[in-house]
Tab-separated table of N, CA, C and O in Angstrom:
chain	number	residue	atom	x	y	z
A	289	ALA	N	-18.713	-24.410	34.665
A	289	ALA	CA	-17.231	-24.860	34.141
A	289	ALA	C	-17.622	-25.459	33.012
A	289	ALA	O	-17.170	-26.528	32.370
A	290	ARG	N	-18.721	-26.456	33.883
A	290	ARG	CA	-18.875	-27.836	33.754
A	290	ARG	C	-19.982	-27.488	32.118
A	290	ARG	O	-19.741	-28.535	30.998
A	291	VAL	N	-20.619	-26.288	31.705
A	291	VAL	CA	-20.792	-25.869	30.735
A	291	VAL	C	-20.650	-25.698	29.530
A	291	VAL	O	-20.735	-26.167	28.540
A	292	ASN	N	-19.385	-24.878	30.730
A	292	ASN	CA	-18.620	-24.293	29.217
A	292	ASN	C	-17.214	-25.962	29.049
A	292	ASN	O	-17.544	-26.258	27.533
A	293	CYS	N	-17.924	-26.720	29.527
A	293	CYS	CA	-17.038	-28.418	29.160
A	293	CYS	C	-17.700	-29.047	28.548
A	293	CYS	O	-16.898	-28.918	27.261
A	294	PHE	N	-18.686	-29.301	28.328
A	294	PHE	CA	-19.278	-29.146	27.132
A	294	PHE	C	-19.664	-28.888	26.211
A	294	PHE	O	-19.939	-29.645	25.494
A	295	LYS	N	-19.624	-27.516	26.134
A	295	LYS	CA	-19.768	-26.551	25.067
A	295	LYS	C	-19.102	-26.730	24.223
A	295	LYS	O	-18.687	-26.930	22.856
A	296	VAL	N	-17.525	-26.865	25.008
A	296	VAL	CA	-16.717	-27.370	24.195
A	296	VAL	C	-16.622	-28.565	23.528
A	296	VAL	O	-15.971	-29.009	22.367
A	297	ILE	N	-16.719	-29.487	24.070
A	297	ILE	CA	-16.504	-30.926	24.139
A	297	ILE	C	-17.826	-31.193	21.997
A	297	ILE	O	-17.346	-32.196	21.336
A	298	LEU	N	-19.053	-30.704	23.088
A	298	LEU	CA	-19.576	-30.429	22.191
A	298	LEU	C	-19.757	-29.854	20.376
A	298	LEU	O	-19.934	-30.902	19.011
A	299	SER	N	-18.139	-28.267	20.105
A	299	SER	CA	-18.090	-27.820	19.559
A	299	SER	C	-16.507	-27.840	19.017
A	299	SER	O	-15.883	-28.076	17.707
A	300	PHE	N	-15.918	-28.874	19.284
A	300	PHE	CA	-14.426	-29.384	19.302
A	300	PHE	C	-15.038	-30.606	17.506
A	300	PHE	O	-13.696	-29.430	17.413
A	301	ASP	N	-15.654	-30.938	17.441
A	301	ASP	CA	-15.511	-31.892	15.753
A	301	ASP	C	-15.540	-30.932	14.518
A	301	ASP	O	-14.785	-30.104	13.828
A	302	ASP	N	-16.954	-29.733	14.898
A	302	ASP	CA	-16.688	-28.958	13.933
A	302	ASP	C	-15.322	-27.789	13.931
A	302	ASP	O	-15.472	-27.507	13.000
A	303	GLU	N	-15.274	-27.665	15.702
A	303	GLU	CA	-14.307	-26.526	15.443
A	303	GLU	C	-12.744	-27.492	14.475
A	303	GLU	O	-11.970	-26.578	14.549
A	304	LEU	N	-12.761	-27.786	15.059
A	304	LEU	CA	-11.140	-29.279	13.866
A	304	LEU	C	-11.964	-29.500	12.875
A	304	LEU	O	-9.947	-28.536	12.136
A	305	GLU	N	-12.707	-29.447	11.813
A	305	GLU	CA	-12.975	-29.500	10.836
A	305	GLU	C	-12.682	-27.983	10.663
A	305	GLU	O	-11.788	-27.756	9.158
A	306	ARG	N	-12.803	-27.094	11.104
A	306	ARG	CA	-12.830	-25.628	10.463
A	306	ARG	C	-11.299	-25.568	10.339
A	306	ARG	O	-10.453	-24.878	9.743
A	307	LEU	N	-10.276	-25.955	11.482
A	307	LEU	CA	-9.675	-25.017	11.758
A	307	LEU	C	-8.210	-26.749	10.585
A	307	LEU	O	-7.570	-25.975	10.078
A	308	LYS	N	-9.060	-27.423	10.378
A	308	LYS	CA	-7.607	-28.621	9.018
A	308	LYS	C	-8.060	-27.684	7.948
A	308	LYS	O	-7.038	-27.522	7.488
A	309	SER	N	-9.002	-26.984	7.779
A	309	SER	CA	-9.501	-27.015	6.244
A	309	SER	C	-8.625	-25.440	6.554
A	309	SER	O	-8.374	-24.900	5.108
A	310	SER	N	-8.533	-25.065	7.507
A	310	SER	CA	-7.412	-23.609	7.423
A	310	SER	C	-6.278	-23.414	7.871
A	310	SER	O	-5.937	-22.984	6.058
A	311	LEU	N	-5.640	-24.844	7.648
A	311	LEU	CA	-4.016	-25.297	8.139
A	311	LEU	C	-4.108	-25.302	6.320
A	311	LEU	O	-3.145	-26.109	5.932
A	312	GLN	N	-4.828	-26.113	6.007
A	312	GLN	CA	-4.649	-27.255	4.672
A	312	GLN	C	-4.590	-26.033	3.851
A	312	GLN	O	-4.126	-26.139	2.433
A	313	MET	N	-5.446	-24.687	3.838
A	313	MET	CA	-4.977	-23.848	2.215
A	313	MET	C	-3.693	-23.277	2.530
A	313	MET	O	-3.262	-22.704	1.680
A	314	TYR	N	-3.272	-22.953	4.270
A	314	TYR	CA	-2.340	-22.077	4.343
A	314	TYR	C	-0.928	-23.394	3.451
A	314	TYR	O	0.161	-22.521	2.880
A	315	PHE	N	-0.962	-25.130	3.562
A	315	PHE	CA	0.060	-25.901	3.316
A	315	PHE	C	0.338	-25.486	1.864
A	315	PHE	O	0.636	-25.071	1.298
A	316	ASP	N	-1.557	-24.788	0.959
A	316	ASP	CA	-1.375	-25.441	-0.412
A	316	ASP	C	-0.654	-24.020	-0.410
A	316	ASP	O	-0.467	-23.665	-2.120
A	317	VAL	N	-1.076	-22.715	-0.070
A	317	VAL	CA	-0.547	-20.923	-0.285
A	317	VAL	C	1.326	-21.660	-0.030
A	317	VAL	O	2.357	-21.093	-1.414
A	318	ILE	N	2.183	-22.419	0.554
A	318	ILE	CA	2.896	-22.775	0.962
A	318	ILE	C	3.565	-23.121	-0.121
A	318	ILE	O	4.524	-22.825	-1.033
A	319	ARG	N	2.992	-24.386	-0.480
A	319	ARG	CA	3.509	-25.253	-1.310
A	319	ARG	C	3.809	-24.544	-3.312
A	319	ARG	O	4.418	-24.520	-3.939
A	320	MET	N	2.371	-24.021	-3.225
A	320	MET	CA	2.774	-22.397	-4.533
A	320	MET	C	3.559	-21.961	-4.825
A	320	MET	O	3.997	-21.865	-5.230
A	321	VAL	N	3.946	-21.208	-3.666
A	321	VAL	CA	4.817	-20.311	-3.758
A	321	VAL	C	6.257	-21.040	-3.900
A	321	VAL	O	7.682	-21.003	-4.076
A	322	ARG	N	6.504	-21.872	-2.341
A	322	ARG	CA	7.998	-22.882	-3.322
A	322	ARG	C	8.164	-23.632	-4.430
A	322	ARG	O	8.649	-23.251	-4.683
A	323	ASN	N	6.863	-23.135	-5.841
A	323	ASN	CA	7.298	-24.663	-6.413
A	323	ASN	C	6.831	-23.045	-7.606
A	323	ASN	O	7.018	-23.589	-8.676
A	324	ASN	N	6.824	-22.114	-7.157
A	324	ASN	CA	6.786	-21.094	-7.746
A	324	ASN	C	7.685	-20.752	-8.428
A	324	ASN	O	8.865	-19.740	-8.736
A	325	LYS	N	8.289	-21.282	-9.568
A	325	LYS	CA	10.136	-20.324	-10.673
A	325	LYS	C	10.050	-19.368	-11.133
A	325	LYS	O	11.289	-18.389	-11.190
A	326	GLY	N	9.116	-18.008	-11.755
A	326	GLY	CA	8.731	-17.318	-11.266
A	326	GLY	C	9.457	-15.901	-10.019
A	326	GLY	O	9.737	-14.930	-10.097
A	327	LEU	N	8.706	-16.441	-9.919
A	327	LEU	CA	8.461	-16.268	-8.252
A	327	LEU	C	9.602	-16.146	-7.419
A	327	LEU	O	10.312	-14.895	-6.606
A	328	TYR	N	10.481	-17.293	-7.438
A	328	TYR	CA	11.892	-17.698	-7.248
A	328	TYR	C	13.421	-16.506	-8.016
A	328	TYR	O	13.851	-15.877	-7.586
A	329	THR	N	12.228	-15.977	-9.617
A	329	THR	CA	13.109	-15.236	-10.528
A	329	THR	C	13.393	-14.376	-9.865
A	329	THR	O	14.805	-13.391	-9.711
A	330	ILE	N	12.739	-14.351	-9.012
A	330	ILE	CA	12.293	-12.791	-9.276
A	330	ILE	C	12.479	-12.392	-8.354
A	330	ILE	O	13.476	-11.559	-7.463
A	331	ILE	N	12.705	-12.957	-6.632
A	331	ILE	CA	13.036	-12.667	-5.526
A	331	ILE	C	15.186	-12.980	-5.772
A	331	ILE	O	16.047	-12.028	-4.952
A	332	GLU	N	15.347	-13.786	-6.715
A	332	GLU	CA	17.150	-14.276	-6.729
A	332	GLU	C	17.640	-13.257	-7.626
A	332	GLU	O	18.539	-12.445	-7.434
A	333	ILE	N	16.632	-12.317	-8.993
A	333	ILE	CA	17.126	-10.634	-9.256
A	333	ILE	C	17.054	-9.871	-7.874
A	333	ILE	O	17.904	-9.118	-7.929
A	334	ILE	N	16.603	-9.888	-7.108
A	334	ILE	CA	15.849	-8.305	-5.927
A	334	ILE	C	17.503	-8.797	-5.174
A	334	ILE	O	18.191	-7.614	-5.067
A	335	LEU	N	17.737	-10.752	-5.132
A	335	LEU	CA	18.818	-10.312	-3.695
A	335	LEU	C	20.203	-9.975	-5.073
A	335	LEU	O	21.069	-9.151	-4.374
A	336	ALA	N	20.152	-10.355	-6.125
A	336	ALA	CA	21.028	-9.901	-6.943
A	336	ALA	C	21.861	-8.251	-7.218
A	336	ALA	O	22.846	-7.196	-6.616
A	337	LEU	N	19.995	-8.097	-7.557
A	337	LEU	CA	20.392	-6.263	-7.367
A	337	LEU	C	21.081	-5.616	-5.741
A	337	LEU	O	21.745	-5.129	-5.852
A	338	GLY	N	20.542	-6.028	-4.751
A	338	GLY	CA	21.048	-5.443	-3.820
A	338	GLY	C	21.861	-6.084	-3.392
A	338	GLY	O	22.785	-5.525	-3.371
A	339	ASN	N	22.327	-6.813	-4.038
A	339	ASN	CA	24.083	-7.262	-3.083
A	339	ASN	C	25.490	-5.525	-3.547
A	339	ASN	O	26.452	-5.966	-3.656
A	340	PHE	N	24.553	-6.264	-5.285
A	340	PHE	CA	25.062	-5.240	-6.158
A	340	PHE	C	25.434	-4.442	-5.878
A	340	PHE	O	26.099	-3.049	-5.374
A	341	LEU	N	24.025	-3.387	-5.274
A	341	LEU	CA	23.738	-2.284	-4.731
A	341	LEU	C	24.608	-2.138	-3.104
A	341	LEU	O	25.394	-1.006	-3.228
A	342	ASN	N	24.501	-3.006	-2.903
A	342	ASN	CA	24.932	-2.423	-1.281
A	342	ASN	C	25.948	-3.285	-0.247
A	342	ASN	O	26.400	-3.395	0.855
A	343	GLY	N	26.629	-4.018	-0.787
A	343	GLY	CA	27.572	-5.406	-0.870
A	343	GLY	C	28.473	-4.640	-0.471
A	343	GLY	O	29.286	-5.105	0.288
A	344	ASP	N	29.411	-3.667	-0.723
A	344	ASP	CA	30.429	-3.519	-1.063
A	344	ASP	C	30.286	-1.468	-0.818
A	344	ASP	O	31.737	-1.600	0.544
A	345	ASN	N	28.742	-1.566	-0.198
A	345	ASN	CA	29.501	-0.724	0.364
A	345	ASN	C	29.899	-0.143	1.328
A	345	ASN	O	29.155	-0.995	2.614
A	346	PRO	N	30.378	1.389	1.958
A	346	PRO	CA	31.828	0.946	3.553
A	346	PRO	C	29.827	1.421	4.085
A	346	PRO	O	30.823	0.460	6.029
A	347	ARG	N	29.028	1.979	3.991
A	347	ARG	CA	28.314	2.343	5.440
A	347	ARG	C	26.650	1.237	4.797
A	347	ARG	O	26.400	0.743	6.355
A	348	GLY	N	26.525	0.074	3.797
A	348	GLY	CA	25.681	-0.699	3.941
A	348	GLY	C	26.054	-2.252	4.152
A	348	GLY	O	26.024	-3.017	5.233
A	349	GLY	N	27.175	-2.729	3.365
A	349	GLY	CA	28.001	-3.635	4.140
A	349	GLY	C	26.881	-4.914	4.394
A	349	GLY	O	27.508	-6.012	4.566
A	350	ALA	N	25.880	-4.553	3.270
A	350	ALA	CA	24.601	-5.765	2.886
A	350	ALA	C	24.646	-7.596	2.218
A	350	ALA	O	24.660	-6.744	0.786
A	351	TRP	N	24.146	-8.070	2.924
A	351	TRP	CA	24.135	-8.904	1.330
A	351	TRP	C	22.934	-9.983	1.861
A	351	TRP	O	22.918	-10.254	3.377
A	352	GLY	N	22.147	-9.970	1.631
A	352	GLY	CA	20.791	-10.624	1.519
A	352	GLY	C	19.618	-10.305	2.207
A	352	GLY	O	20.560	-8.218	2.288
A	353	PHE	N	18.707	-10.262	1.847
A	353	PHE	CA	17.861	-9.439	2.630
A	353	PHE	C	16.583	-9.906	3.881
A	353	PHE	O	16.355	-10.684	3.059
A	354	HIS	N	16.020	-9.404	4.635
A	354	HIS	CA	15.004	-9.465	5.078
A	354	HIS	C	13.554	-9.757	4.114
A	354	HIS	O	12.973	-8.559	3.488
A	355	ILE	N	12.949	-10.693	4.170
A	355	ILE	CA	11.828	-10.745	3.664
A	355	ILE	C	10.768	-9.644	3.871
A	355	ILE	O	10.223	-9.292	2.421
A	356	GLY	N	10.689	-8.778	5.029
A	356	GLY	CA	9.254	-7.614	4.920
A	356	GLY	C	10.008	-6.935	3.036
A	356	GLY	O	9.160	-5.365	3.316
A	357	PHE	N	11.416	-6.751	3.200
A	357	PHE	CA	11.630	-5.332	2.185
A	357	PHE	C	11.059	-6.249	1.090
A	357	PHE	O	10.227	-4.749	-0.124
A	358	LEU	N	9.985	-6.746	0.378
A	358	LEU	CA	9.285	-7.173	-0.739
A	358	LEU	C	8.373	-5.706	-0.365
A	358	LEU	O	7.819	-5.294	-1.737
A	359	ARG	N	8.320	-5.968	0.355
A	359	ARG	CA	6.529	-5.206	0.121
A	359	ARG	C	7.139	-3.533	0.110
A	359	ARG	O	6.342	-2.846	-0.393
A	360	LYS	N	8.831	-2.757	0.503
A	360	LYS	CA	8.882	-1.873	0.361
A	360	LYS	C	9.274	-0.702	-0.738
A	360	LYS	O	10.089	-0.839	-1.677
A	361	LEU	N	9.690	-2.125	-1.900
A	361	LEU	CA	10.571	-2.434	-3.429
A	361	LEU	C	9.666	-1.257	-4.167
A	361	LEU	O	10.031	-0.265	-4.795
A	362	ASN	N	7.315	-0.966	-3.847
A	362	ASN	CA	6.868	-0.484	-4.192
A	362	ASN	C	7.872	1.306	-5.260
A	362	ASN	O	7.632	3.012	-5.190
A	363	GLU	N	7.990	1.255	-2.388
A	363	GLU	CA	8.783	2.816	-2.955
A	363	GLU	C	9.871	3.130	-2.076
A	363	GLU	O	10.006	4.159	-2.216
A	364	THR	N	10.910	2.612	-3.134
A	364	THR	CA	12.464	2.701	-3.258
A	364	THR	C	12.251	2.985	-4.744
A	364	THR	O	11.953	2.920	-5.707
A	365	LYS	N	13.160	4.171	-4.964
A	365	LYS	CA	12.296	4.984	-5.312
A	365	LYS	C	14.272	5.446	-6.508
A	365	LYS	O	14.875	5.111	-5.235
A	366	THR	N	14.125	5.432	-7.110
A	366	THR	CA	15.921	5.824	-7.580
A	366	THR	C	16.747	6.994	-7.308
A	366	THR	O	15.455	7.155	-6.742
A	367	ALA	N	18.241	7.420	-8.120
A	367	ALA	CA	18.007	8.804	-7.737
A	367	ALA	C	17.751	9.973	-7.949
A	367	ALA	O	17.404	11.283	-7.541
A	368	ASP	N	17.035	10.130	-8.987
A	368	ASP	CA	15.969	11.375	-9.363
A	368	ASP	C	14.919	10.765	-9.174
A	368	ASP	O	13.894	12.149	-9.241
A	369	ASN	N	14.503	9.989	-7.734
A	369	ASN	CA	12.588	10.020	-8.294
A	369	ASN	C	11.835	9.919	-8.519
A	369	ASN	O	10.636	10.258	-8.675
A	370	LYS	N	12.896	9.180	-9.882
A	370	LYS	CA	10.435	9.604	-10.975
A	370	LYS	C	10.723	8.135	-11.048
A	370	LYS	O	9.396	7.998	-11.864
A	371	LYS	N	11.099	7.263	-10.727
A	371	LYS	CA	11.103	5.591	-10.195
A	371	LYS	C	10.596	5.080	-9.930
A	371	LYS	O	12.113	5.559	-8.672
A	372	THR	N	10.983	3.731	-9.626
A	372	THR	CA	10.127	3.124	-7.448
A	372	THR	C	11.009	1.377	-8.868
A	372	THR	O	10.700	1.063	-10.388
A	373	LEU	N	11.093	0.655	-7.812
A	373	LEU	CA	12.338	-0.831	-7.889
A	373	LEU	C	11.139	-1.439	-8.703
A	373	LEU	O	11.292	-2.765	-9.626
A	374	MET	N	9.651	-1.175	-8.746
A	374	MET	CA	8.550	-2.367	-9.627
A	374	MET	C	8.318	-1.258	-11.322
A	374	MET	O	7.563	-2.166	-11.674
A	375	THR	N	8.871	-0.404	-11.445
A	375	THR	CA	8.503	0.348	-12.407
A	375	THR	C	9.822	0.459	-13.539
A	375	THR	O	10.995	0.067	-13.551
């Protein structure tokens, strides 16, 4: 147990720096997403389209969407099965 404690103590500073740089990268990505007006506009259009299609539907009645839905945009097809929401 003592040897493991010494290993942790010796590697702590390096591990801390590695974690700091990883966290900084995530914070930078979050800042970029928050400040991206184009992404904001696309999500706004998707929300409006989804609300229009599903909002007053007796089966749907859904307003808004879960963020995981964005991955499914390429799979969501039109009524004639020829296009997706991304085409």
